Amino acid sequence: MKQILTSLLMAIAMIFMGTTTAKADVPNEETGQYVLKCGNVSMTIDAAKGGKILSYKYGDQEVISQQKWPESFGSTFWTSPQKEWYWPPVPEYDKKPYQVEEKDGVLTMTSEVNEKLKFKIRKAFAVDEQHQAIVITYSIINASDETRKVAPWEITRVQNEGGLIFFEAPVDSIWPAGLMNFKDAFGAAWYQPDEANENRKVNADGKGWLAYLNQEKGLLLVKQFEDLDKGQPAPDEAEIQVYVNRGKTYIELESQGAYATLQPGEALNWTVRWYLQPTDASEPSEALLQQVKKILE
């Protein structure tokens, strides 16, 4: 209960600390695609197809994957641990239509209840003009008549080309060891994506943020979320995860919130702040890490 209340208070505080109206344009009512704008940044969300984030741009420069085959593009949200549903993604959360409401400066999308898991997902989008961020508060609602345990999980896909992934964690703490060529530098772990004939995934206990540099476009994506202690993630899961699909196709930047107990009708709330800005950096450096720290101030 303490964890749930803390997450809710954090979400409320973020809304009142500079968050303004989520100015949503609907370019095509038939598609259900909403566009949020914050300065030079725009985010497109498809309510008709799982409330999925399809695009995140600085000007006309895209930073997330636009590949066409399923489970390879955009940004989605699942429940954790994965072992409770395994694969494919739960359709009510990942692909089916979400109901939409705009009220008090917040664009809210709500899923159907999945009959197996008995959860309903709510995604609330707001624009923080002061800090040039798009703020997403995810809620998992226990729609059953039983006590349930669950954790939130955001999955954002980027291209495996011309990118650099980094976060605060010692390389020797990333597990399983040796799957990806992470390097220690400037107090962070850095990964220049490579290519292999197998799917790979690693886990890490970070410090509440995960960054991706698109070196070709000179764009820095930073996502900020609650920093977890080691015992807080769901079983066999982690605060930060990086999945690399086989070949040179796409990569998933993943973050998770704390594993919590929900009473019937109770909701877990978890907030992720998205930032996107230009950078002159092209490789690991103290300057790039300081740019992230300045964003997170």
Short mmCIF file of C-alpha atoms in Angstrom, two decimals:
data_model
loop_
_atom_site.label_atom_id
_atom_site.label_comp_id
_atom_site.label_asym_id
_atom_site.label_seq_id
_atom_site.Cartn_x
_atom_site.Cartn_y
_atom_site.Cartn_z
CA MET A 1 0.00 0.00 0.00
CA LYS A 2 2.86 2.40 0.86
CA GLN A 3 4.41 1.84 -2.59
CA ILE A 4 1.09 2.51 -4.33
CA LEU A 5 0.46 5.72 -2.37
CA THR A 6 4.03 6.89 -3.02
CA SER A 7 3.64 6.33 -6.77
CA LEU A 8 0.31 8.17 -6.78
CA LEU A 9 1.75 11.14 -4.88
CA MET A 10 4.68 11.28 -7.32
CA ALA A 11 2.28 11.31 -10.26
CA ILE A 12 0.20 14.12 -8.72
CA ALA A 13 3.31 16.13 -7.90
CA MET A 14 4.61 15.85 -11.46
CA ILE A 15 1.29 17.11 -12.82
CA PHE A 16 1.34 20.19 -10.61
CA MET A 17 5.05 20.95 -10.99
CA GLY A 18 4.84 22.58 -14.40
CA THR A 19 2.69 20.13 -16.31
CA THR A 20 0.24 21.92 -18.56
CA THR A 21 -2.53 21.02 -20.93
CA ALA A 22 -1.97 17.92 -23.03
CA LYS A 23 -2.79 19.68 -26.28
CA ALA A 24 -3.95 16.76 -28.40
CA ASP A 25 -4.65 17.07 -32.09
CA VAL A 26 -6.66 14.33 -33.80
CA PRO A 27 -5.48 14.32 -37.44
CA ASN A 28 -7.84 11.49 -38.36
CA GLU A 29 -10.71 10.46 -36.11
CA GLU A 30 -11.01 7.12 -37.92
CA THR A 31 -7.47 6.08 -36.97
CA GLY A 32 -7.74 7.22 -33.36
CA GLN A 33 -4.26 8.71 -33.50
CA TYR A 34 -3.61 11.60 -31.11
CA VAL A 35 -0.63 13.95 -31.37
CA LEU A 36 0.80 15.66 -28.29
CA LYS A 37 3.13 18.62 -28.84
CA CYS A 38 5.71 20.12 -26.49
CA GLY A 39 7.89 22.75 -28.13
CA ASN A 40 9.74 21.05 -30.98
CA VAL A 41 8.75 17.58 -29.74
CA SER A 42 5.70 15.60 -30.80
CA MET A 43 4.33 12.23 -29.69
CA THR A 44 1.72 10.23 -31.64
CA ILE A 45 -0.45 7.70 -29.77
CA ASP A 46 -2.84 5.23 -31.42
CA ALA A 47 -5.87 4.71 -29.19
CA ALA A 48 -7.39 2.29 -31.68
CA LYS A 49 -4.42 -0.08 -31.52
CA GLY A 50 -3.46 -0.68 -27.92
CA GLY A 51 -2.86 2.93 -26.89
CA LYS A 52 0.58 2.43 -28.41
CA ILE A 53 3.04 5.31 -28.89
CA LEU A 54 3.75 5.17 -32.63
CA SER A 55 6.08 8.13 -32.99
CA TYR A 56 8.32 10.44 -30.94
CA LYS A 57 9.93 13.21 -32.94
CA TYR A 58 12.09 16.30 -32.60
CA GLY A 59 10.93 18.43 -35.51
CA ASP A 60 10.64 15.90 -38.33
CA GLN A 61 13.33 13.59 -36.93
CA GLU A 62 11.99 10.26 -35.59
CA VAL A 63 13.69 8.52 -32.65
CA ILE A 64 11.68 5.30 -32.12
CA SER A 65 11.38 2.30 -34.42
CA GLN A 66 9.04 2.52 -37.41
CA GLN A 67 9.47 -1.06 -38.59
CA LYS A 68 6.33 -2.68 -39.98
CA TRP A 69 6.18 -6.22 -38.64
CA PRO A 70 4.43 -6.90 -35.29
CA GLU A 71 6.21 -6.33 -31.96
CA SER A 72 9.02 -4.35 -33.64
CA PHE A 73 7.85 -0.72 -33.56
CA GLY A 74 6.67 2.03 -31.25
CA SER A 75 6.35 1.98 -27.47
CA THR A 76 3.95 -0.19 -25.49
CA PHE A 77 3.08 -1.15 -21.91
CA TRP A 78 2.73 -4.59 -20.32
CA THR A 79 2.24 -6.09 -16.88
CA SER A 80 5.15 -7.78 -15.12
CA PRO A 81 6.29 -10.46 -14.43
CA GLN A 82 6.16 -11.78 -17.97
CA LYS A 83 5.97 -15.38 -16.79
CA GLU A 84 2.29 -14.82 -15.93
CA TRP A 85 1.41 -14.44 -19.63
CA TYR A 86 4.65 -15.23 -21.48
CA TRP A 87 3.88 -14.60 -25.20
CA PRO A 88 2.29 -13.12 -27.28
CA PRO A 89 1.54 -9.78 -25.58
CA VAL A 90 -1.87 -9.51 -23.91
CA PRO A 91 -4.17 -8.16 -26.67
CA GLU A 92 -6.30 -5.96 -24.39
CA TYR A 93 -3.17 -4.09 -23.30
CA ASP A 94 -1.10 -4.16 -26.47
CA LYS A 95 -3.40 -4.13 -29.52
CA LYS A 96 -7.11 -3.71 -28.79
CA PRO A 97 -8.80 -0.26 -28.72
CA TYR A 98 -8.57 1.97 -25.67
CA GLN A 99 -11.32 4.36 -24.58
CA VAL A 100 -10.24 8.01 -24.71
CA GLU A 101 -11.02 10.98 -22.48
CA GLU A 102 -9.57 14.50 -22.41
CA LYS A 103 -10.12 16.32 -19.13
CA ASP A 104 -8.28 18.95 -17.08
CA GLY A 105 -5.29 18.95 -19.40
CA VAL A 106 -4.78 15.19 -19.38
CA LEU A 107 -5.33 12.78 -22.28
CA THR A 108 -6.39 9.44 -20.77
CA MET A 109 -6.66 6.09 -22.53
CA THR A 110 -8.16 3.03 -20.82
CA SER A 111 -8.02 -0.62 -21.92
CA GLU A 112 -10.50 -3.43 -21.58
CA VAL A 113 -10.05 -5.98 -18.78
CA ASN A 114 -8.11 -9.10 -19.70
CA GLU A 115 -10.12 -12.10 -18.51
CA LYS A 116 -7.06 -14.13 -17.50
CA LEU A 117 -5.06 -11.50 -15.63
CA LYS A 118 -8.08 -9.44 -14.44
CA PHE A 119 -6.24 -6.13 -14.85
CA LYS A 120 -7.26 -2.98 -16.69
CA ILE A 121 -4.62 -0.52 -17.97
CA ARG A 122 -4.92 3.26 -17.95
CA LYS A 123 -2.45 5.62 -19.64
CA ALA A 124 -2.59 9.34 -18.79
CA PHE A 125 -0.55 11.70 -21.03
CA ALA A 126 0.28 15.30 -20.11
CA VAL A 127 2.65 17.96 -21.43
CA ASP A 128 5.19 19.66 -19.16
CA GLU A 129 6.08 22.83 -21.08
CA GLN A 130 8.35 24.13 -18.33
CA HIS A 131 10.66 21.13 -18.43
CA GLN A 132 10.00 20.21 -22.08
CA ALA A 133 8.78 16.74 -21.22
CA ILE A 134 5.86 14.50 -22.02
CA VAL A 135 4.68 12.86 -18.81
CA ILE A 136 2.98 9.46 -18.91
CA THR A 137 1.32 8.00 -15.83
CA TYR A 138 0.46 4.34 -16.25
CA SER A 139 -2.09 2.71 -13.95
CA ILE A 140 -2.77 -0.99 -13.45
CA ILE A 141 -6.22 -1.54 -11.93
CA ASN A 142 -7.15 -4.78 -10.21
CA ALA A 143 -10.55 -5.58 -11.72
CA SER A 144 -10.84 -8.92 -9.92
CA ASP A 145 -12.33 -9.80 -6.54
CA GLU A 146 -8.98 -11.19 -5.37
CA THR A 147 -5.72 -9.73 -4.11
CA ARG A 148 -3.20 -9.61 -6.96
CA LYS A 149 0.50 -8.75 -7.32
CA VAL A 150 1.88 -6.94 -10.37
CA ALA A 151 4.50 -4.47 -11.60
CA PRO A 152 4.41 -1.89 -14.44
CA TRP A 153 6.58 -2.33 -17.55
CA GLU A 154 7.24 0.12 -20.40
CA ILE A 155 8.82 -1.13 -23.65
CA THR A 156 10.20 1.34 -26.22
CA ARG A 157 11.68 0.10 -29.50
CA VAL A 158 14.52 1.83 -31.35
CA GLN A 159 16.55 0.92 -34.42
CA ASN A 160 19.68 -1.20 -34.02
CA GLU A 161 21.74 1.20 -36.08
CA GLY A 162 23.67 4.34 -35.21
CA GLY A 163 22.66 4.27 -31.55
CA LEU A 164 24.16 4.33 -28.06
CA ILE A 165 22.37 3.11 -24.93
CA PHE A 166 23.48 4.11 -21.44
CA PHE A 167 22.41 4.25 -17.79
CA GLU A 168 23.95 4.38 -14.33
CA ALA A 169 25.04 0.92 -13.20
CA PRO A 170 28.38 -0.91 -12.89
CA VAL A 171 28.91 -3.18 -15.89
CA ASP A 172 29.82 -6.11 -13.65
CA SER A 173 26.34 -5.87 -12.07
CA ILE A 174 24.50 -6.37 -15.39
CA TRP A 175 23.14 -9.88 -15.81
CA PRO A 176 23.43 -12.34 -17.50
CA ALA A 177 27.08 -11.36 -17.90
CA GLY A 178 28.73 -11.25 -21.31
CA LEU A 179 25.64 -11.15 -23.55
CA MET A 180 26.27 -7.57 -24.68
CA ASN A 181 29.45 -5.54 -24.85
CA PHE A 182 28.74 -2.90 -22.20
CA LYS A 183 31.59 -0.58 -21.23
CA ASP A 184 32.22 1.27 -17.96
CA ALA A 185 32.94 4.97 -18.43
CA PHE A 186 32.23 8.21 -16.52
CA GLY A 187 30.20 6.39 -13.88
CA ALA A 188 27.76 4.78 -16.33
CA ALA A 189 27.34 1.63 -18.43
CA TRP A 190 27.43 2.22 -22.22
CA TYR A 191 26.35 -0.11 -25.02
CA GLN A 192 27.06 0.45 -28.72
CA PRO A 193 24.55 -1.96 -30.33
CA ASP A 194 26.03 -4.86 -32.22
CA GLU A 195 24.65 -7.71 -34.34
CA ALA A 196 24.19 -11.38 -33.47
CA ASN A 197 22.20 -14.36 -34.74
CA GLU A 198 20.29 -14.71 -31.48
CA ASN A 199 17.93 -12.65 -29.35
CA ARG A 200 19.58 -11.25 -26.21
CA LYS A 201 18.33 -9.53 -23.08
CA VAL A 202 20.10 -8.13 -20.02
CA ASN A 203 18.94 -6.74 -16.69
CA ALA A 204 20.28 -3.97 -14.47
CA ASP A 205 19.59 -2.10 -11.25
CA GLY A 206 19.85 1.49 -12.46
CA LYS A 207 19.28 4.91 -10.95
CA GLY A 208 15.86 5.81 -12.30
CA TRP A 209 16.74 6.77 -15.87
CA LEU A 210 17.58 5.21 -19.23
CA ALA A 211 19.05 7.07 -22.22
CA TYR A 212 19.43 6.45 -25.93
CA LEU A 213 21.56 8.54 -28.29
CA ASN A 214 20.72 8.41 -31.99
CA GLN A 215 24.17 9.23 -33.30
CA GLU A 216 23.09 9.75 -36.92
CA LYS A 217 20.40 12.30 -36.06
CA GLY A 218 22.10 13.86 -33.03
CA LEU A 219 19.09 13.22 -30.78
CA LEU A 220 19.12 12.28 -27.11
CA LEU A 221 16.14 10.38 -25.67
CA VAL A 222 15.97 10.23 -21.87
CA LYS A 223 13.31 8.43 -19.87
CA GLN A 224 12.99 9.07 -16.13
CA PHE A 225 11.13 6.82 -13.68
CA GLU A 226 11.19 5.74 -10.04
CA ASP A 227 14.56 4.42 -8.85
CA LEU A 228 14.03 0.96 -7.34
CA ASP A 229 15.89 -0.88 -4.64
CA LYS A 230 17.15 -4.33 -5.59
CA GLY A 231 14.28 -6.17 -3.92
CA GLN A 232 11.48 -4.13 -5.49
CA PRO A 233 11.18 -5.49 -9.08
CA ALA A 234 8.91 -8.42 -9.90
CA PRO A 235 10.45 -11.93 -9.67
CA ASP A 236 13.06 -12.53 -12.40
CA GLU A 237 12.66 -8.93 -13.63
CA ALA A 238 14.63 -5.69 -13.19
CA GLU A 239 14.35 -1.89 -13.08
CA ILE A 240 16.16 -1.61 -16.44
CA GLN A 241 16.25 -4.15 -19.27
CA VAL A 242 17.74 -4.02 -22.76
CA TYR A 243 16.55 -6.49 -25.39
CA VAL A 244 18.37 -6.83 -28.73
CA ASN A 245 16.53 -8.67 -31.49
CA ARG A 246 18.53 -11.02 -33.69
CA GLY A 247 20.23 -9.48 -36.68
CA LYS A 248 20.44 -5.73 -37.00
CA THR A 249 16.73 -5.00 -36.61
CA TYR A 250 15.53 -3.33 -33.42
CA ILE A 251 16.26 -2.91 -29.71
CA GLU A 252 13.86 -2.58 -26.79
CA LEU A 253 14.57 -0.04 -24.04
CA GLU A 254 12.64 -1.36 -21.06
CA SER A 255 11.96 -0.04 -17.57
CA GLN A 256 9.86 -1.45 -14.75
CA GLY A 257 8.30 -0.16 -11.54
CA ALA A 258 7.97 -1.85 -8.18
CA TYR A 259 6.13 -5.14 -7.68
CA ALA A 260 3.06 -4.28 -5.60
CA THR A 261 0.07 -5.95 -3.99
CA LEU A 262 -3.32 -4.68 -5.16
CA GLN A 263 -6.57 -5.23 -3.34
CA PRO A 264 -9.75 -5.63 -5.45
CA GLY A 265 -10.47 -2.36 -7.24
CA GLU A 266 -7.11 -0.87 -6.23
CA ALA A 267 -4.74 0.83 -8.73
CA LEU A 268 -0.96 0.98 -9.02
CA ASN A 269 0.27 4.27 -10.54
CA TRP A 270 3.69 4.67 -12.16
CA THR A 271 5.04 7.74 -13.97
CA VAL A 272 7.62 7.96 -16.78
CA ARG A 273 8.87 11.32 -18.05
CA TRP A 274 10.04 11.41 -21.68
CA TYR A 275 12.60 13.97 -22.90
CA LEU A 276 14.01 14.44 -26.40
CA GLN A 277 16.56 17.05 -27.40
CA PRO A 278 19.45 17.63 -29.80
CA THR A 279 23.02 16.91 -28.78
CA ASP A 280 26.47 17.41 -30.26
CA ALA A 281 27.74 14.26 -28.58
CA SER A 282 28.43 11.17 -30.66
CA GLU A 283 30.18 8.86 -28.21
CA PRO A 284 30.42 8.18 -24.46
CA SER A 285 31.60 11.30 -22.67
CA GLU A 286 31.33 13.22 -19.42
CA ALA A 287 29.58 15.99 -21.36
CA LEU A 288 26.86 13.64 -22.60
CA LEU A 289 26.30 12.26 -19.11
CA GLN A 290 26.08 15.79 -17.74
CA GLN A 291 23.52 16.68 -20.40
CA VAL A 292 21.35 13.86 -19.06
CA LYS A 293 21.85 15.01 -15.46
CA LYS A 294 20.83 18.54 -16.42
CA ILE A 295 17.68 17.23 -18.08
CA LEU A 296 16.78 15.33 -14.91
CA GLU A 297 17.32 18.28 -12.54
#
